[in-house]
Coordinates of C-alpha atoms in Angstrom, one line a residue:
M330 CA -0.1 0.2 -0.3
T331 CA 2.8 3.0 0.6
E332 CA 4.3 1.4 -2.7
I333 CA 1.5 2.1 -4.6
K334 CA 1.2 5.9 -2.4
Q335 CA 3.9 6.6 -3.5
D336 CA 3.6 5.9 -7.2
F337 CA 0.6 8.5 -6.8
E338 CA 2.9 11.0 -5.1
N339 CA 5.1 10.1 -7.4
I340 CA 3.2 12.0 -9.9
K341 CA 2.6 14.8 -8.3
F342 CA 6.4 15.8 -8.5
E343 CA 7.0 15.2 -12.5
Q344 CA 8.2 17.7 -15.0
P345 CA 5.3 20.3 -15.3
V346 CA 5.1 19.9 -18.9
Y347 CA 4.9 15.7 -18.5
Q348 CA 1.5 15.7 -16.6
L349 CA -0.3 17.6 -18.7
V350 CA 1.5 15.5 -21.5
G351 CA -0.2 13.2 -19.7
E352 CA -3.1 12.7 -16.8
K353 CA -3.8 16.1 -18.0
N354 CA -4.7 15.5 -21.3
K355 CA -6.2 12.4 -20.7
Q356 CA -8.5 14.0 -18.0
L357 CA -9.5 16.3 -20.6
N358 CA -9.9 14.6 -23.9
V359 CA -10.9 10.7 -22.1
V360 CA -13.7 8.9 -21.3
P361 CA -13.8 7.5 -18.7
F362 CA -10.8 8.5 -16.8
V363 CA -10.2 8.6 -13.1
P364 CA -7.7 11.0 -12.2
T365 CA -4.7 9.8 -10.2
S366 CA -6.5 11.8 -7.2
L367 CA -9.0 10.4 -7.0
L368 CA -7.4 6.9 -7.0
E369 CA -5.2 8.2 -4.5
Q370 CA -8.2 9.3 -2.7
L371 CA -10.6 6.4 -2.2
L372 CA -6.9 4.2 -1.3
D373 CA -7.8 5.0 2.4
Q374 CA -10.9 3.4 1.8
V375 CA -9.3 -0.3 1.1
T376 CA -8.8 -3.0 3.5
I377 CA -6.8 -6.3 2.8
E378 CA -9.8 -8.0 3.2
D379 CA -10.6 -5.2 0.1
V380 CA -8.4 -6.6 -1.5
Q381 CA -8.6 -10.4 -1.2
K382 CA -11.5 -10.4 -2.2
H383 CA -10.7 -8.9 -5.1
I384 CA -7.7 -10.5 -5.9
E385 CA -10.8 -13.8 -5.4
T386 CA -13.1 -13.0 -7.7
V387 CA -10.9 -10.5 -10.8
F388 CA -11.1 -13.2 -13.3
S389 CA -14.9 -14.1 -13.1
A390 CA -15.6 -12.5 -16.5
A391 CA -12.5 -11.3 -18.5
Y392 CA -12.4 -9.4 -21.6
F393 CA -8.9 -10.1 -23.2
K394 CA -7.4 -9.8 -26.6
M395 CA -4.3 -11.1 -27.1
L396 CA -1.1 -11.7 -30.0
V397 CA 0.7 -15.3 -30.2
V398 CA 4.3 -14.4 -31.3
G399 CA 6.7 -17.1 -33.0
N400 CA 6.6 -19.8 -35.0
F401 CA 3.1 -20.9 -35.2
E402 CA 0.5 -22.3 -37.1
P403 CA -2.6 -20.5 -36.7
A404 CA -4.0 -23.6 -35.2
E405 CA -1.1 -23.5 -32.8
A406 CA -2.2 -19.9 -31.8
V407 CA -6.1 -20.5 -31.0
D408 CA -4.8 -23.3 -28.7
A409 CA -2.7 -20.8 -26.9
A410 CA -5.6 -18.9 -25.9
Q411 CA -7.8 -21.5 -25.3
Q412 CA -5.0 -22.6 -22.9
V413 CA -5.0 -19.4 -20.9
N414 CA -8.9 -19.0 -21.5
Q415 CA -8.9 -22.3 -18.9
M416 CA -6.9 -21.3 -16.9
L417 CA -8.8 -18.3 -16.1
K418 CA -11.0 -20.5 -16.3
S419 CA -13.9 -16.6 -16.9
Q420 CA -17.0 -16.0 -18.3
P421 CA -17.3 -13.2 -20.6
L422 CA -17.5 -10.1 -20.0
P423 CA -21.0 -8.4 -20.3
A424 CA -21.5 -4.9 -23.0
H425 CA -22.4 -3.6 -19.8
S426 CA -19.0 -4.2 -18.0
H427 CA -16.9 -3.5 -21.2
V428 CA -16.1 0.2 -22.2
P429 CA -13.5 1.3 -24.0
S430 CA -12.4 4.7 -24.2
R431 CA -13.8 7.0 -26.3
M432 CA -12.4 11.0 -27.2
V433 CA -13.9 13.7 -26.3
N434 CA -15.1 16.0 -29.9
I435 CA -14.5 18.9 -28.7
E436 CA -16.8 21.5 -30.2
P437 CA -14.7 24.4 -32.1
G438 CA -12.9 27.1 -30.0
H439 CA -10.4 28.3 -28.0
Y440 CA -10.3 28.0 -24.8
I441 CA -7.7 27.5 -21.4
Y442 CA -7.2 24.5 -19.2
Q443 CA -5.6 25.6 -16.2
H444 CA -4.2 23.5 -13.1
M445 CA -1.8 24.8 -9.9
G446 CA 1.6 22.8 -9.8
E447 CA 1.5 20.7 -6.1
D448 CA 5.8 20.6 -6.0
P449 CA 6.2 23.6 -4.0
N450 CA 9.6 23.3 -4.3
M451 CA 9.2 23.3 -8.3
L452 CA 9.6 26.6 -10.0
N453 CA 8.7 26.3 -13.5
N454 CA 5.8 26.7 -14.7
A455 CA 4.5 24.8 -18.9
V456 CA 2.2 25.2 -21.4
V457 CA 0.6 22.6 -23.9
A458 CA -1.2 24.5 -27.3
T459 CA -2.8 22.0 -28.6
F460 CA -4.4 22.0 -31.7
Y461 CA -7.3 19.5 -33.0
C462 CA -6.3 18.7 -37.0
G463 CA -7.6 15.8 -39.0
M464 CA -9.1 12.2 -38.6
V465 CA -6.6 10.1 -36.9
T466 CA -8.3 7.5 -39.5
N467 CA -8.0 8.8 -42.5
P468 CA -4.0 7.7 -44.0
T469 CA -3.8 11.3 -46.3
D470 CA -4.0 12.7 -42.6
R471 CA -1.8 10.9 -40.7
T472 CA 1.1 11.4 -43.0
T473 CA 0.0 15.6 -44.2
M474 CA 0.2 15.7 -39.9
A475 CA 3.4 13.7 -40.0
L476 CA 5.9 16.3 -42.0
L477 CA 4.0 19.6 -41.0
S478 CA 5.1 18.4 -36.7
Q479 CA 8.6 17.3 -38.3
I480 CA 8.7 20.9 -39.9
A481 CA 7.4 22.5 -37.6
K482 CA 9.2 21.4 -34.5
D483 CA 12.4 22.1 -36.2
Q484 CA 11.5 25.9 -36.3
F485 CA 10.1 25.9 -32.7
F486 CA 13.4 24.7 -31.2
D487 CA 15.3 27.0 -32.9
Q488 CA 12.4 29.5 -32.3
L489 CA 11.8 29.2 -28.7
R490 CA 14.7 27.4 -26.8
T491 CA 17.8 28.6 -29.0
K492 CA 16.9 31.9 -30.0
E493 CA 14.2 33.1 -27.1
Q494 CA 15.8 30.3 -24.1
L495 CA 12.6 30.5 -22.6
G496 CA 13.6 26.8 -21.5
Y497 CA 15.1 23.3 -21.8
N498 CA 12.1 22.0 -22.4
V499 CA 10.7 22.3 -25.3
G500 CA 9.0 20.9 -28.9
A501 CA 6.1 20.3 -31.0
S502 CA 4.7 16.4 -32.0
T503 CA 1.8 14.9 -33.5
N504 CA -0.9 13.4 -30.6
S505 CA -3.8 11.2 -31.9
F506 CA -6.2 8.1 -29.7
S507 CA -6.9 5.0 -30.8
S508 CA -9.9 7.7 -32.8
G509 CA -11.0 11.0 -33.2
K510 CA -8.4 14.3 -34.1
L511 CA -5.4 14.0 -34.9
T512 CA -3.5 17.1 -32.7
L513 CA -0.6 18.7 -33.5
D514 CA 0.3 19.9 -30.6
M515 CA 3.5 23.0 -29.4
M516 CA 4.6 23.2 -25.7
V517 CA 7.5 24.4 -23.8
Q518 CA 7.9 23.9 -19.8
G519 CA 10.2 27.5 -18.6
E520 CA 10.5 29.8 -15.6
S521 CA 8.5 32.6 -16.7
N522 CA 4.9 32.8 -16.4
P523 CA 2.6 30.7 -18.7
T524 CA 0.5 33.5 -20.6
Y525 CA 3.9 34.6 -21.7
L526 CA 4.9 31.5 -23.0
L527 CA 1.8 31.5 -24.9
Q528 CA 1.7 35.1 -26.2
R529 CA 6.0 33.5 -27.8
I530 CA 3.8 30.5 -29.3
D531 CA 1.2 33.2 -31.1
S532 CA 3.8 35.0 -32.1
F533 CA 5.5 31.5 -33.9
I534 CA 2.4 30.4 -35.5
H535 CA 2.0 34.1 -36.8
G536 CA 5.5 33.7 -38.9
F537 CA 5.2 30.4 -39.6
R538 CA 2.8 30.9 -42.8
Q539 CA 4.8 32.7 -44.5
T540 CA 7.9 30.1 -43.1
L541 CA 5.4 26.9 -45.3
V542 CA 5.5 29.2 -48.4
E543 CA 9.3 29.5 -48.4
F544 CA 9.9 25.7 -47.4
D545 CA 12.7 24.9 -50.3
T546 CA 11.0 21.7 -51.9
V547 CA 14.7 19.6 -52.1
K548 CA 13.9 20.1 -49.0
F549 CA 10.3 18.7 -48.5
D550 CA 11.2 15.9 -50.9
A551 CA 14.2 14.7 -48.7
L552 CA 11.9 14.5 -45.4
V553 CA 9.3 12.8 -47.5
E554 CA 11.8 10.2 -48.6
S555 CA 13.7 9.7 -45.2
I556 CA 10.1 9.3 -43.8
V557 CA 9.2 6.7 -46.0
G558 CA 13.0 5.4 -45.6
K559 CA 12.9 4.8 -42.1
A560 CA 9.3 3.2 -42.3
N561 CA 10.6 0.6 -44.8
E562 CA 13.4 -0.1 -42.2
Q563 CA 13.4 -4.1 -42.1
L564 CA 12.2 -4.6 -38.7
T565 CA 15.7 -5.4 -36.7
S566 CA 13.6 -8.3 -33.8
V567 CA 10.7 -10.0 -32.9
D568 CA 10.0 -7.2 -29.5
T569 CA 9.6 -4.7 -32.3
E570 CA 6.6 -6.3 -34.6
A571 CA 5.0 -7.5 -32.0
S572 CA 5.0 -4.1 -31.2
R573 CA 4.0 -3.1 -34.3
M574 CA 1.2 -5.9 -34.6
W575 CA -0.3 -5.4 -30.6
T576 CA -0.8 -1.2 -31.7
P577 CA -4.0 -1.6 -34.0
I578 CA -5.1 -4.6 -31.6
E579 CA -5.6 -2.5 -29.1
E580 CA -7.4 0.3 -31.2
A581 CA -9.1 -1.9 -31.5
T582 CA -9.1 -0.7 -35.3
Y583 CA -6.9 -4.9 -37.0
D584 CA -5.0 -2.5 -39.5
F585 CA -2.1 -4.4 -39.9
A586 CA -1.9 -3.0 -43.5
Q587 CA -2.0 1.2 -41.7
L588 CA 2.3 1.5 -42.3
A589 CA 2.0 0.1 -46.3
D590 CA -1.1 3.0 -46.7
E591 CA 1.0 5.8 -44.7
V592 CA 3.9 4.9 -47.5
E593 CA 2.1 5.7 -49.7
S594 CA 0.3 8.6 -49.3
L595 CA 3.8 9.7 -47.7
Q596 CA 4.6 9.6 -51.2
K597 CA 1.5 11.4 -53.3
V598 CA 1.8 14.1 -50.7
R599 CA 3.1 18.4 -51.7
L600 CA 4.5 21.1 -50.2
D601 CA 1.1 23.0 -50.6
D602 CA -0.9 20.3 -49.1
V603 CA 0.9 20.8 -46.4
L604 CA -0.2 24.0 -45.8
D605 CA -2.9 23.4 -47.2
M606 CA -4.0 21.7 -43.5
W607 CA -2.0 24.2 -41.8
D608 CA -4.3 26.5 -43.0
R609 CA -8.1 24.1 -42.3
Y610 CA -6.7 23.3 -39.0
I611 CA -3.6 25.6 -37.2
N612 CA -4.1 28.8 -38.8
P613 CA -7.1 31.1 -36.5
E614 CA -6.9 33.5 -39.3
T615 CA -8.4 31.3 -41.9
A616 CA -9.3 27.9 -40.2
V617 CA -13.2 27.4 -40.0
A618 CA -13.2 25.0 -37.2
Y619 CA -10.8 26.0 -35.1
T620 CA -10.7 24.4 -32.2
R621 CA -7.3 24.6 -29.6
V622 CA -6.6 24.5 -25.2
D623 CA -4.4 26.3 -24.2
S624 CA -3.6 23.8 -21.4
Q625 CA -1.3 25.9 -18.8
L626 CA 0.2 24.2 -16.0
W627 CA 0.9 26.9 -12.7
A628 CA 4.5 26.7 -11.0
A629 CA 2.9 26.8 -7.4
K630 CA 4.7 30.0 -6.1
A631 CA 3.2 31.2 -8.8
S632 CA 1.1 34.2 -9.1
Y633 CA -1.9 32.6 -10.7
P634 CA -4.0 35.3 -12.5
S635 CA -7.5 35.1 -11.4
A636 CA -11.0 35.1 -13.1
T637 CA -11.5 39.0 -11.9
N638 CA -8.6 39.1 -14.2
M639 CA -8.4 37.2 -17.3
T640 CA -12.0 38.8 -18.0
T641 CA -11.1 42.4 -17.3
W642 CA -6.9 42.5 -18.7
P643 CA -5.6 41.5 -21.9
E644 CA -3.4 38.9 -21.6
S645 CA -0.9 40.7 -23.7
I646 CA -0.6 42.9 -20.2
L647 CA -1.4 40.2 -17.8
A648 CA 1.6 38.4 -20.3
L649 CA 3.2 41.6 -19.3
A650 CA 2.6 41.8 -15.6
G651 CA 4.1 38.9 -14.7
C652 CA 7.2 39.2 -16.6
L653 CA 8.2 42.2 -14.4
E654 CA 6.9 41.6 -11.3
S655 CA 9.8 38.4 -11.9
E656 CA 12.3 40.7 -13.1
T657 CA 11.7 43.2 -10.9
H658 CA 10.1 40.8 -7.1
M659 CA 7.5 44.1 -7.4
P660 CA 3.8 44.2 -6.9
V661 CA 2.2 45.6 -10.8
D662 CA -0.7 47.4 -10.1
L663 CA -2.6 46.1 -14.2
S664 CA -4.4 49.3 -14.1
D665 CA -1.3 51.3 -14.0
L666 CA 0.0 49.0 -16.6
S667 CA -2.6 49.2 -19.0
H668 CA -2.8 52.4 -19.4
F669 CA 0.9 53.3 -19.6
I670 CA 0.8 50.5 -22.4
N671 CA -2.9 53.1 -23.1
T672 CA -0.3 56.4 -23.7
A673 CA 2.6 54.7 -24.9
F674 CA 1.7 54.2 -28.8
M675 CA 3.3 57.7 -29.8
Q676 CA 6.5 56.6 -27.9
T677 CA 8.7 54.2 -29.8
S678 CA 9.9 51.2 -28.9
A679 CA 12.6 51.6 -27.2
D680 CA 11.9 54.9 -25.5
A681 CA 8.3 53.4 -24.3
L682 CA 10.8 50.3 -22.7
A683 CA 13.5 53.0 -21.0
S684 CA 10.1 54.6 -19.6
L685 CA 8.6 50.8 -18.4
A686 CA 12.7 50.1 -16.4
R687 CA 12.3 54.0 -15.1
Q688 CA 8.8 52.8 -13.0
Y689 CA 10.1 49.5 -12.9
P690 CA 13.2 48.8 -11.8
V691 CA 15.6 45.6 -11.9
A692 CA 15.5 44.2 -8.9
N693 CA 18.6 45.3 -7.0
S694 CA 19.5 47.8 -9.8
T695 CA 19.5 51.3 -10.3
Q696 CA 20.1 51.3 -14.0
V697 CA 17.6 51.3 -16.7
L698 CA 17.2 48.6 -18.0
D699 CA 19.9 47.6 -20.8
E700 CA 20.4 44.6 -22.7
T701 CA 22.2 42.8 -20.3
A702 CA 19.7 43.3 -17.1
S703 CA 18.5 40.3 -16.1
G704 CA 14.7 39.4 -18.2
W705 CA 15.7 41.9 -21.3
S706 CA 14.8 39.9 -23.8
K707 CA 11.7 39.1 -21.7
I708 CA 9.9 42.2 -21.3
K709 CA 10.3 43.7 -24.3
K710 CA 9.1 41.0 -25.9
A711 CA 6.1 41.4 -23.4
L712 CA 6.3 45.3 -24.3
D713 CA 6.6 44.8 -27.9
M714 CA 3.1 42.3 -27.9
A715 CA 1.3 44.4 -26.2
M716 CA 1.8 48.1 -28.0
N717 CA 0.7 45.3 -30.6
P718 CA -2.2 43.9 -30.2
H719 CA -3.0 43.8 -33.8
N720 CA 0.3 40.7 -34.2
Q721 CA -2.6 38.7 -31.3
P722 CA -4.8 35.5 -33.9
V723 CA -7.7 36.2 -34.1
V724 CA -10.6 34.2 -31.4
Q725 CA -13.0 32.0 -33.1
D726 CA -15.6 31.8 -30.2
S727 CA -17.5 29.4 -29.1
N728 CA -21.4 28.3 -30.4
T729 CA -21.5 27.5 -26.6
N730 CA -21.6 29.9 -23.4
F731 CA -20.4 28.1 -20.7
A732 CA -21.2 30.5 -18.1
Y733 CA -24.5 28.3 -17.4
I734 CA -21.1 26.2 -16.1
G735 CA -19.0 27.7 -14.3
M736 CA -16.3 29.4 -17.4
H737 CA -16.1 31.9 -17.9
Q738 CA -14.4 34.3 -20.9
T739 CA -10.8 36.3 -21.0
V740 CA -10.6 39.7 -23.4
E741 CA -9.8 38.4 -26.6
G742 CA -13.4 35.1 -25.8
K743 CA -11.8 32.6 -25.1
W744 CA -13.5 29.6 -22.4
V745 CA -11.1 29.6 -19.1
I746 CA -12.6 25.7 -17.9
T747 CA -13.1 26.3 -14.3
D748 CA -14.4 22.2 -14.1
V749 CA -13.1 19.7 -16.8
D750 CA -16.4 16.6 -15.9
K751 CA -18.8 19.8 -17.1
F752 CA -17.1 20.7 -19.8
K753 CA -17.0 17.2 -20.5
A754 CA -20.6 16.6 -19.9
T755 CA -21.3 19.2 -22.5
Q756 CA -18.9 17.4 -24.8
A757 CA -20.0 15.1 -27.7
L758 CA -18.3 11.7 -28.3
H759 CA -16.5 10.5 -31.2
G760 CA -17.1 7.0 -32.4
L761 CA -14.8 4.6 -31.7
A762 CA -13.1 2.9 -33.5
V763 CA -14.0 0.8 -36.7
P764 CA -12.8 -2.9 -37.8
V765 CA -10.5 -2.2 -41.7
I766 CA -10.7 -6.2 -40.9
K767 CA -13.3 -9.3 -40.7
L768 CA -13.3 -10.2 -37.7
I769 CA -12.9 -14.8 -37.1
P770 CA -16.2 -15.0 -34.0
N771 CA -14.9 -15.4 -30.9
T772 CA -15.5 -19.7 -30.5
L773 CA -13.5 -20.2 -27.4
T774 CA -15.3 -20.1 -24.7
K775 CA -18.0 -22.7 -27.2

């Protein structure tokens, strides 16, 4: 029992970005889902007698899948499955007791999904901007997204990690569940406040379309060839082959030709297709059904924004205030800061920054903020974003008024998810995966 409690406790101390892409992501997107926090609460109610009773009945009714790997004839594989079934002595699990996981079909809109860190010693914050794109069951969508992700992640890392040095854990990748939509996840973990980190992701998105337009076709063809070559690599072990076969079994698609279909699709994808996917799903100015969730995990000691502040002040003001508080260790009055921004439009960026530095001097420094001072780059960028709101993405409002379940909207029109279970209850679910091959009826219990 102690070891189980320790395992649950360790989850709270995972790196912030891993918490967001792991449990927090599943809690938002998957039904059914039981959070670790609830399991931890229930654990104290479990007795030794409960565990013993469970051991005696756990296999009384069961639903199991089995992959037989090795030099076996089909009849031998079926015989192995029968032996397992006889050893378990299980009755078939009733259909109502076997509830496959399904993905939540989040309706178009821009949402904020916030969390507070529980590790008092963790100084890092983390954000994951998730864009819901094509369908996981569509080979063309999968391959196009794979190419888009590959191009984006290198540029994303170079800009936010190498140039802006926002943190060591910076990346972009695709994600999916057994059915539903593909996602493109852009993630950053660092000491900057999450609002600022997301503003920097927005800035990247604002300029990335031009990167795709100008992307060298020779490099694109080489990228396709590289991915195709990797997909066609000969398997080096039985374990690797088994792992590849187990995925469609676990997902209940039984699509063992999926890789071959993807290779065929890859050879047909062109750079224009990648640009089209960007415009259809990720570019907020062109995506008709723009669907995005900004997951945030704030460090336990961070200055967490209140609902009042989020509904009153633009994100650019909140991001700048967070940067100033972090560097000056002084409280920032949001009304005063907003007034400063409103009167700074007549100044050059350099003059506005100098004025800001005089009003909010860097801690332990009597000098006007200069390029060598701590936080110069972040404060300068945050100030530029606050003074140039036209660079911020257009927010496409959801068709649902979520205020009736206690959610609130930011100044930009983004809905803040305050109770994830209530939010999920308002959303439809994607259908279950449809097997692509005809399954042989189960005869093991006959």
